[in-house]
PDB file of C-alpha atoms in Angstrom:
ATOM      1  CA  MET D   1      58.836-130.367  44.431  1.00 53.00           C
ATOM      2  CA  PRO D   2      57.886-127.935  41.654  1.00 58.00           C
ATOM      3  CA  SER D   3      54.184-127.512  41.072  1.00 60.00           C
ATOM      4  CA  LEU D   4      52.766-128.988  37.905  1.00 61.00           C
ATOM      5  CA  PRO D   5      51.399-126.567  35.328  1.00 62.00           C
ATOM      6  CA  SER D   6      47.660-126.268  35.439  1.00 60.00           C
ATOM      7  CA  PRO D   7      45.915-127.882  32.474  1.00 61.00           C
ATOM      8  CA  GLY D   8      44.640-125.587  29.784  1.00 59.00           C
ATOM      9  CA  PRO D   9      40.950-124.961  29.241  1.00 62.00           C
ATOM     10  CA  THR D  10      39.039-127.951  27.958  1.00 62.00           C
ATOM     11  CA  THR D  11      36.012-127.988  25.710  1.00 64.00           C
ATOM     12  CA  PRO D  12      32.888-128.929  27.686  1.00 69.00           C
ATOM     13  CA  PRO D  13      31.393-132.305  26.681  1.00 69.00           C
ATOM     14  CA  ARG D  14      28.159-130.651  25.567  1.00 66.00           C
ATOM     15  CA  ARG D  15      30.067-128.335  23.206  1.00 65.00           C
ATOM     16  CA  ARG D  16      32.065-131.249  21.803  1.00 71.00           C
ATOM     17  CA  GLN D  17      28.821-133.099  21.132  1.00 72.00           C
ATOM     18  CA  VAL D  18      27.318-130.064  19.373  1.00 69.00           C
ATOM     19  CA  ASP D  19      30.465-129.661  17.270  1.00 74.00           C
ATOM     20  CA  ARG D  20      30.430-133.341  16.276  1.00 86.00           C
ATOM     21  CA  SER D  21      26.768-133.109  15.361  1.00 88.00           C
ATOM     22  CA  ALA D  22      27.367-130.033  13.199  1.00 92.00           C
ATOM     23  CA  THR D  23      30.302-131.734  11.484  1.00 94.00           C
ATOM     24  CA  THR D  24      28.214-134.832  10.773  1.00 95.00           C
ATOM     25  CA  ARG D  25      25.349-132.758   9.405  1.00 96.00           C
ATOM     26  CA  ALA D  26      27.688-130.764   7.163  1.00 96.00           C
ATOM     27  CA  ALA D  27      29.266-133.977   5.835  1.00 97.00           C
ATOM     28  CA  LEU D  28      25.850-135.429   5.001  1.00 97.00           C
ATOM     29  CA  VAL D  29      24.691-132.256   3.242  1.00 97.00           C
ATOM     30  CA  ALA D  30      27.937-132.053   1.255  1.00 97.00           C
ATOM     31  CA  ALA D  31      27.675-135.712   0.218  1.00 98.00           C
ATOM     32  CA  GLY D  32      24.026-135.227  -0.686  1.00 97.00           C
ATOM     33  CA  ARG D  33      24.849-132.231  -2.862  1.00 97.00           C
ATOM     34  CA  ARG D  34      27.404-134.205  -4.845  1.00 97.00           C
ATOM     35  CA  LEU D  35      25.268-137.294  -5.277  1.00 98.00           C
ATOM     36  CA  PHE D  36      21.910-135.618  -5.907  1.00 98.00           C
ATOM     37  CA  ALA D  37      23.488-133.319  -8.503  1.00 97.00           C
ATOM     38  CA  ALA D  38      25.186-136.197 -10.308  1.00 96.00           C
ATOM     39  CA  GLU D  39      22.475-138.869 -10.147  1.00 97.00           C
ATOM     40  CA  GLY D  40      19.192-137.254  -9.154  1.00 96.00           C
ATOM     41  CA  PHE D  41      17.203-137.802  -5.965  1.00 97.00           C
ATOM     42  CA  ALA D  42      15.495-141.056  -6.948  1.00 97.00           C
ATOM     43  CA  ALA D  43      18.703-142.815  -7.979  1.00 97.00           C
ATOM     44  CA  VAL D  44      20.662-142.060  -4.792  1.00 98.00           C
ATOM     45  CA  ALA D  45      20.458-144.687  -2.048  1.00 97.00           C
ATOM     46  CA  THR D  46      20.868-143.717   1.583  1.00 96.00           C
ATOM     47  CA  GLU D  47      23.752-146.181   1.805  1.00 96.00           C
ATOM     48  CA  SER D  48      25.585-144.235  -0.887  1.00 97.00           C
ATOM     49  CA  ILE D  49      25.081-141.022   1.058  1.00 97.00           C
ATOM     50  CA  VAL D  50      26.411-142.320   4.367  1.00 97.00           C
ATOM     51  CA  THR D  51      29.362-143.965   2.622  1.00 97.00           C
ATOM     52  CA  ALA D  52      30.248-140.729   0.822  1.00 97.00           C
ATOM     53  CA  ALA D  53      29.852-138.754   4.055  1.00 97.00           C
ATOM     54  CA  GLY D  54      31.914-141.233   6.063  1.00 96.00           C
ATOM     55  CA  VAL D  55      29.227-141.657   8.728  1.00 96.00           C
ATOM     56  CA  SER D  56      26.889-144.409   9.887  1.00 94.00           C
ATOM     57  CA  ARG D  57      23.291-144.913   8.802  1.00 94.00           C
ATOM     58  CA  GLY D  58      22.298-144.165  12.387  1.00 95.00           C
ATOM     59  CA  ALA D  59      24.044-140.789  12.145  1.00 95.00           C
ATOM     60  CA  LEU D  60      21.993-139.963   9.044  1.00 96.00           C
ATOM     61  CA  TYR D  61      18.713-140.682  10.811  1.00 95.00           C
ATOM     62  CA  HIS D  62      19.858-138.841  13.917  1.00 94.00           C
ATOM     63  CA  GLN D  63      20.294-135.707  11.824  1.00 96.00           C
ATOM     64  CA  PHE D  64      17.428-136.115   9.363  1.00 97.00           C
ATOM     65  CA  ALA D  65      14.083-137.899   9.489  1.00 96.00           C
ATOM     66  CA  ASP D  66      14.651-139.445   6.064  1.00 96.00           C
ATOM     67  CA  LYS D  67      16.305-138.910   2.683  1.00 97.00           C
ATOM     68  CA  THR D  68      13.716-136.286   1.749  1.00 97.00           C
ATOM     69  CA  ALA D  69      14.562-134.211   4.833  1.00 97.00           C
ATOM     70  CA  LEU D  70      18.233-134.357   3.875  1.00 98.00           C
ATOM     71  CA  PHE D  71      17.298-133.309   0.351  1.00 98.00           C
ATOM     72  CA  ALA D  72      15.432-130.283   1.736  1.00 97.00           C
ATOM     73  CA  ALA D  73      18.570-129.265   3.646  1.00 97.00           C
ATOM     74  CA  VAL D  74      20.597-129.674   0.454  1.00 97.00           C
ATOM     75  CA  VAL D  75      18.164-127.496  -1.505  1.00 96.00           C
ATOM     76  CA  GLU D  76      18.442-124.784   1.140  1.00 95.00           C
ATOM     77  CA  ALA D  77      22.242-124.976   1.120  1.00 96.00           C
ATOM     78  CA  VAL D  78      22.342-124.619  -2.661  1.00 96.00           C
ATOM     79  CA  GLU D  79      19.882-121.723  -2.542  1.00 94.00           C
ATOM     80  CA  ALA D  80      21.958-119.943   0.122  1.00 94.00           C
ATOM     81  CA  ASP D  81      25.020-120.215  -2.113  1.00 95.00           C
ATOM     82  CA  VAL D  82      23.051-118.939  -5.109  1.00 95.00           C
ATOM     83  CA  ALA D  83      21.853-115.908  -3.128  1.00 93.00           C
ATOM     84  CA  ALA D  84      25.405-115.162  -1.957  1.00 95.00           C
ATOM     85  CA  ARG D  85      26.790-115.404  -5.494  1.00 95.00           C
ATOM     86  CA  ILE D  86      24.122-113.092  -6.906  1.00 94.00           C
ATOM     87  CA  ALA D  87      24.673-110.570  -4.105  1.00 93.00           C
ATOM     88  CA  ASP D  88      28.449-110.696  -4.601  1.00 95.00           C
ATOM     89  CA  GLU D  89      28.217-110.107  -8.365  1.00 94.00           C
ATOM     90  CA  VAL D  90      25.828-107.200  -7.968  1.00 93.00           C
ATOM     91  CA  ALA D  91      28.002-105.668  -5.242  1.00 93.00           C
ATOM     92  CA  ALA D  92      31.170-106.128  -7.304  1.00 95.00           C
ATOM     93  CA  ALA D  93      29.598-104.288 -10.248  1.00 94.00           C
ATOM     94  CA  GLY D  94      29.024-101.274  -8.004  1.00 92.00           C
ATOM     95  CA  SER D  95      25.952-100.150  -9.932  1.00 89.00           C
ATOM     96  CA  THR D  96      24.218 -97.000  -8.765  1.00 93.00           C
ATOM     97  CA  ASP D  97      21.079 -97.859 -10.749  1.00 96.00           C
ATOM     98  CA  PRO D  98      18.644-100.380  -9.198  1.00 96.00           C
ATOM     99  CA  ILE D  99      17.248-101.323 -12.615  1.00 96.00           C
ATOM    100  CA  GLU D 100      20.741-102.153 -13.835  1.00 96.00           C
ATOM    101  CA  ALA D 101      21.381-104.088 -10.618  1.00 95.00           C
ATOM    102  CA  MET D 102      18.203-106.120 -11.145  1.00 95.00           C
ATOM    103  CA  ARG D 103      19.183-106.884 -14.724  1.00 95.00           C
ATOM    104  CA  LEU D 104      22.596-108.096 -13.547  1.00 95.00           C
ATOM    105  CA  ALA D 105      20.990-110.215 -10.820  1.00 95.00           C
ATOM    106  CA  ALA D 106      18.625-111.793 -13.348  1.00 94.00           C
ATOM    107  CA  ASP D 107      21.473-112.455 -15.786  1.00 95.00           C
ATOM    108  CA  THR D 108      23.548-114.049 -13.008  1.00 95.00           C
ATOM    109  CA  TRP D 109      20.662-116.245 -11.885  1.00 95.00           C
ATOM    110  CA  LEU D 110      19.935-117.446 -15.408  1.00 94.00           C
ATOM    111  CA  ARG D 111      23.618-118.291 -15.858  1.00 93.00           C
ATOM    112  CA  ILE D 112      23.810-120.159 -12.552  1.00 93.00           C
ATOM    113  CA  CYS D 113      20.571-122.066 -13.100  1.00 91.00           C
ATOM    114  CA  VAL D 114      22.127-124.401 -15.683  1.00 89.00           C
ATOM    115  CA  GLU D 115      24.869-125.600 -13.314  1.00 91.00           C
ATOM    116  CA  PRO D 116      24.346-129.248 -12.275  1.00 88.00           C
ATOM    117  CA  GLU D 117      23.619-128.568  -8.593  1.00 92.00           C
ATOM    118  CA  VAL D 118      21.059-125.877  -9.319  1.00 94.00           C
ATOM    119  CA  HIS D 119      19.647-127.467 -12.461  1.00 91.00           C
ATOM    120  CA  ARG D 120      19.101-130.968 -11.096  1.00 94.00           C
ATOM    121  CA  ILE D 121      18.617-130.384  -7.377  1.00 96.00           C
ATOM    122  CA  VAL D 122      16.707-127.108  -7.226  1.00 94.00           C
ATOM    123  CA  LEU D 123      14.842-126.910 -10.514  1.00 91.00           C
ATOM    124  CA  LEU D 124      14.195-130.476 -11.671  1.00 91.00           C
ATOM    125  CA  ASP D 125      13.948-132.572  -8.507  1.00 95.00           C
ATOM    126  CA  GLY D 126      13.077-129.873  -5.985  1.00 94.00           C
ATOM    127  CA  PRO D 127       9.399-129.271  -6.840  1.00 92.00           C
ATOM    128  CA  SER D 128       8.561-132.958  -7.335  1.00 94.00           C
ATOM    129  CA  VAL D 129      10.402-134.271  -4.259  1.00 97.00           C
ATOM    130  CA  LEU D 130       9.416-131.570  -1.769  1.00 96.00           C
ATOM    131  CA  GLY D 131       6.109-130.433  -3.199  1.00 95.00           C
ATOM    132  CA  TRP D 132       5.502-126.984  -4.624  1.00 90.00           C
ATOM    133  CA  ALA D 133       4.807-125.176  -1.332  1.00 91.00           C
ATOM    134  CA  GLU D 134       7.920-126.338   0.545  1.00 93.00           C
ATOM    135  CA  TRP D 135      10.136-125.945  -2.526  1.00 91.00           C
ATOM    136  CA  ARG D 136       8.875-122.399  -3.061  1.00 87.00           C
ATOM    137  CA  GLU D 137       9.436-121.466   0.586  1.00 89.00           C
ATOM    138  CA  LEU D 138      13.016-122.753   0.531  1.00 89.00           C
ATOM    139  CA  CYS D 139      13.771-120.938  -2.711  1.00 85.00           C
ATOM    140  CA  GLN D 140      12.449-117.653  -1.349  1.00 84.00           C
ATOM    141  CA  ARG D 141      14.080-117.900   2.072  1.00 88.00           C
ATOM    142  CA  HIS D 142      17.429-116.516   0.935  1.00 88.00           C
ATOM    143  CA  VAL D 143      16.636-114.610  -2.253  1.00 90.00           C
ATOM    144  CA  PHE D 144      13.402-112.796  -1.428  1.00 91.00           C
ATOM    145  CA  GLY D 145      15.158-110.293   0.822  1.00 90.00           C
ATOM    146  CA  LEU D 146      17.609-109.392  -1.959  1.00 91.00           C
ATOM    147  CA  VAL D 147      14.789-108.677  -4.402  1.00 94.00           C
ATOM    148  CA  ARG D 148      12.873-106.670  -1.832  1.00 94.00           C
ATOM    149  CA  ASP D 149      15.908-104.556  -0.899  1.00 94.00           C
ATOM    150  CA  VAL D 150      16.552-103.569  -4.521  1.00 95.00           C
ATOM    151  CA  LEU D 151      12.905-102.635  -5.026  1.00 96.00           C
ATOM    152  CA  VAL D 152      12.902-100.479  -1.893  1.00 97.00           C
ATOM    153  CA  TRP D 153      16.117 -98.816  -3.057  1.00 96.00           C
ATOM    154  CA  GLY D 154      14.610 -98.109  -6.482  1.00 96.00           C
ATOM    155  CA  MET D 155      11.454 -96.625  -4.999  1.00 96.00           C
ATOM    156  CA  GLU D 156      13.386 -94.474  -2.542  1.00 96.00           C
ATOM    157  CA  ILE D 157      15.402 -92.808  -5.301  1.00 95.00           C
ATOM    158  CA  GLY D 158      12.430 -92.513  -7.666  1.00 95.00           C
ATOM    159  CA  ARG D 159      13.706 -95.017 -10.228  1.00 95.00           C
ATOM    160  CA  ILE D 160      10.805 -97.431  -9.646  1.00 95.00           C
ATOM    161  CA  ARG D 161       7.187 -96.368  -9.226  1.00 93.00           C
ATOM    162  CA  ARG D 162       6.047 -96.544  -5.604  1.00 93.00           C
ATOM    163  CA  GLN D 163       3.746 -99.480  -4.924  1.00 94.00           C
ATOM    164  CA  PRO D 164       3.422-102.313  -2.379  1.00 96.00           C
ATOM    165  CA  VAL D 165       6.841-103.939  -2.264  1.00 96.00           C
ATOM    166  CA  ASP D 166       6.116-107.511  -1.175  1.00 95.00           C
ATOM    167  CA  PRO D 167       3.596-108.373  -3.917  1.00 96.00           C
ATOM    168  CA  LEU D 168       5.939-106.965  -6.545  1.00 96.00           C
ATOM    169  CA  ALA D 169       8.869-108.944  -5.137  1.00 95.00           C
ATOM    170  CA  HIS D 170       6.790-112.138  -5.340  1.00 93.00           C
ATOM    171  CA  VAL D 171       5.872-111.400  -8.955  1.00 94.00           C
ATOM    172  CA  LEU D 172       9.508-110.843  -9.923  1.00 94.00           C
ATOM    173  CA  MET D 173      10.675-113.966  -8.106  1.00 92.00           C
ATOM    174  CA  GLY D 174       7.938-115.977  -9.774  1.00 90.00           C
ATOM    175  CA  ALA D 175       8.985-114.693 -13.180  1.00 93.00           C
ATOM    176  CA  SER D 176      12.654-115.446 -12.472  1.00 93.00           C
ATOM    177  CA  ASP D 177      11.910-118.981 -11.287  1.00 89.00           C
ATOM    178  CA  GLU D 178       9.684-119.692 -14.279  1.00 92.00           C
ATOM    179  CA  ALA D 179      12.443-118.420 -16.550  1.00 94.00           C
ATOM    180  CA  ALA D 180      14.912-120.781 -14.887  1.00 93.00           C
ATOM    181  CA  LEU D 181      12.498-123.727 -15.151  1.00 89.00           C
ATOM    182  CA  TYR D 182      11.980-122.943 -18.832  1.00 93.00           C
ATOM    183  CA  ILE D 183      15.740-123.029 -19.386  1.00 92.00           C
ATOM    184  CA  ALA D 184      16.164-126.199 -17.312  1.00 85.00           C
ATOM    185  CA  ARG D 185      13.698-128.087 -19.489  1.00 86.00           C
ATOM    186  CA  ALA D 186      14.733-126.641 -22.849  1.00 91.00           C
ATOM    187  CA  PRO D 187      16.580-128.819 -25.392  1.00 92.00           C
ATOM    188  CA  ASP D 188      18.818-125.839 -26.226  1.00 93.00           C
ATOM    189  CA  THR D 189      19.664-124.124 -22.953  1.00 91.00           C
ATOM    190  CA  GLU D 190      21.733-121.326 -24.479  1.00 91.00           C
ATOM    191  CA  THR D 191      18.921-120.240 -26.799  1.00 95.00           C
ATOM    192  CA  ALA D 192      16.413-120.521 -23.961  1.00 95.00           C
ATOM    193  CA  ARG D 193      18.661-118.472 -21.692  1.00 94.00           C
ATOM    194  CA  THR D 194      18.959-115.678 -24.273  1.00 94.00           C
ATOM    195  CA  GLU D 195      15.192-115.673 -24.731  1.00 96.00           C
ATOM    196  CA  MET D 196      14.550-115.435 -21.021  1.00 96.00           C
ATOM    197  CA  ILE D 197      17.165-112.749 -20.380  1.00 94.00           C
ATOM    198  CA  ASN D 198      15.384-110.628 -22.979  1.00 95.00           C
ATOM    199  CA  ALA D 199      11.945-111.425 -21.547  1.00 95.00           C
ATOM    200  CA  LEU D 200      12.956-110.645 -17.952  1.00 95.00           C
ATOM    201  CA  GLY D 201      14.670-107.497 -19.152  1.00 94.00           C
ATOM    202  CA  LEU D 202      11.362-106.251 -20.527  1.00 94.00           C
ATOM    203  CA  VAL D 203       9.645-107.002 -17.212  1.00 94.00           C
ATOM    204  CA  ILE D 204      12.335-105.175 -15.245  1.00 95.00           C
ATOM    205  CA  ASP D 205      12.333-102.186 -17.588  1.00 93.00           C
ATOM    206  CA  GLY D 206       8.563-101.994 -17.174  1.00 92.00           C
ATOM    207  CA  LEU D 207       9.002-101.104 -13.491  1.00 93.00           C
ATOM    208  CA  THR D 208      10.146 -97.619 -14.448  1.00 88.00           C
ATOM    209  CA  ARG D 209       7.109 -96.715 -16.571  1.00 60.00           C
TER     210      ARG D 209
END
C-alpha cells in the first residue's frame, strides 16, 4: 500500500490567534478612521464601529478598553500615515538643501492638514478627546524624528546654526501644529493656509541667520 503524503506545515494555534487578533484590531481602526472622520468622535456609537468593522462588541472591548482608546489608536495610525507621506514627498524632491526640505515638509503638512481624517480626527477632536498631553505625544511619536534628522543634517553641513537639536525640533513642531490648528479653525482655509506657509517660511529661513 503506497504511503500517504505527509501533511504540509500547519500554523500553530497561538500564531493563528495572534493573526486573528491583529486582523480584528486593524478592522476596528479602519472603521474608526472612516466614521470618526465623517461624523466626529462624539457622534459615533460603538455599535456603529463594530458593525462597520464586521466584529462583535466583545471583540472591540477585547482590543481596546473603550471608544477613547480606539480613538487614540486611530490618531496614531493617521499620524503615521502623515509622517510617511511627508517623508516620501521630501525624498521624491531629492533636495540637497535642508532648508528647502523643511519648507517642502511644512508645505506638505499644511496641505494634508485640511483633509477630513487629519482635520477632524487629529486637529479638532484629538486634543479635546485625548487631552493635550496624550494628543501631543501621539502627534510627535512619528514626526519628531523627521524634524530632528533634518536639523542634524542642516547643522552638519553648516546650513543651520549649531545649537541643541531637541529643543529646536520641539519649537518647530509646535509652530507647525499651531499653524495647522489655525487653518483647521479658519473660515477660509485656503487663505489661512497661504498665511501660515508664509509665516512658517520666515521661521525656517531664520534658522540660517
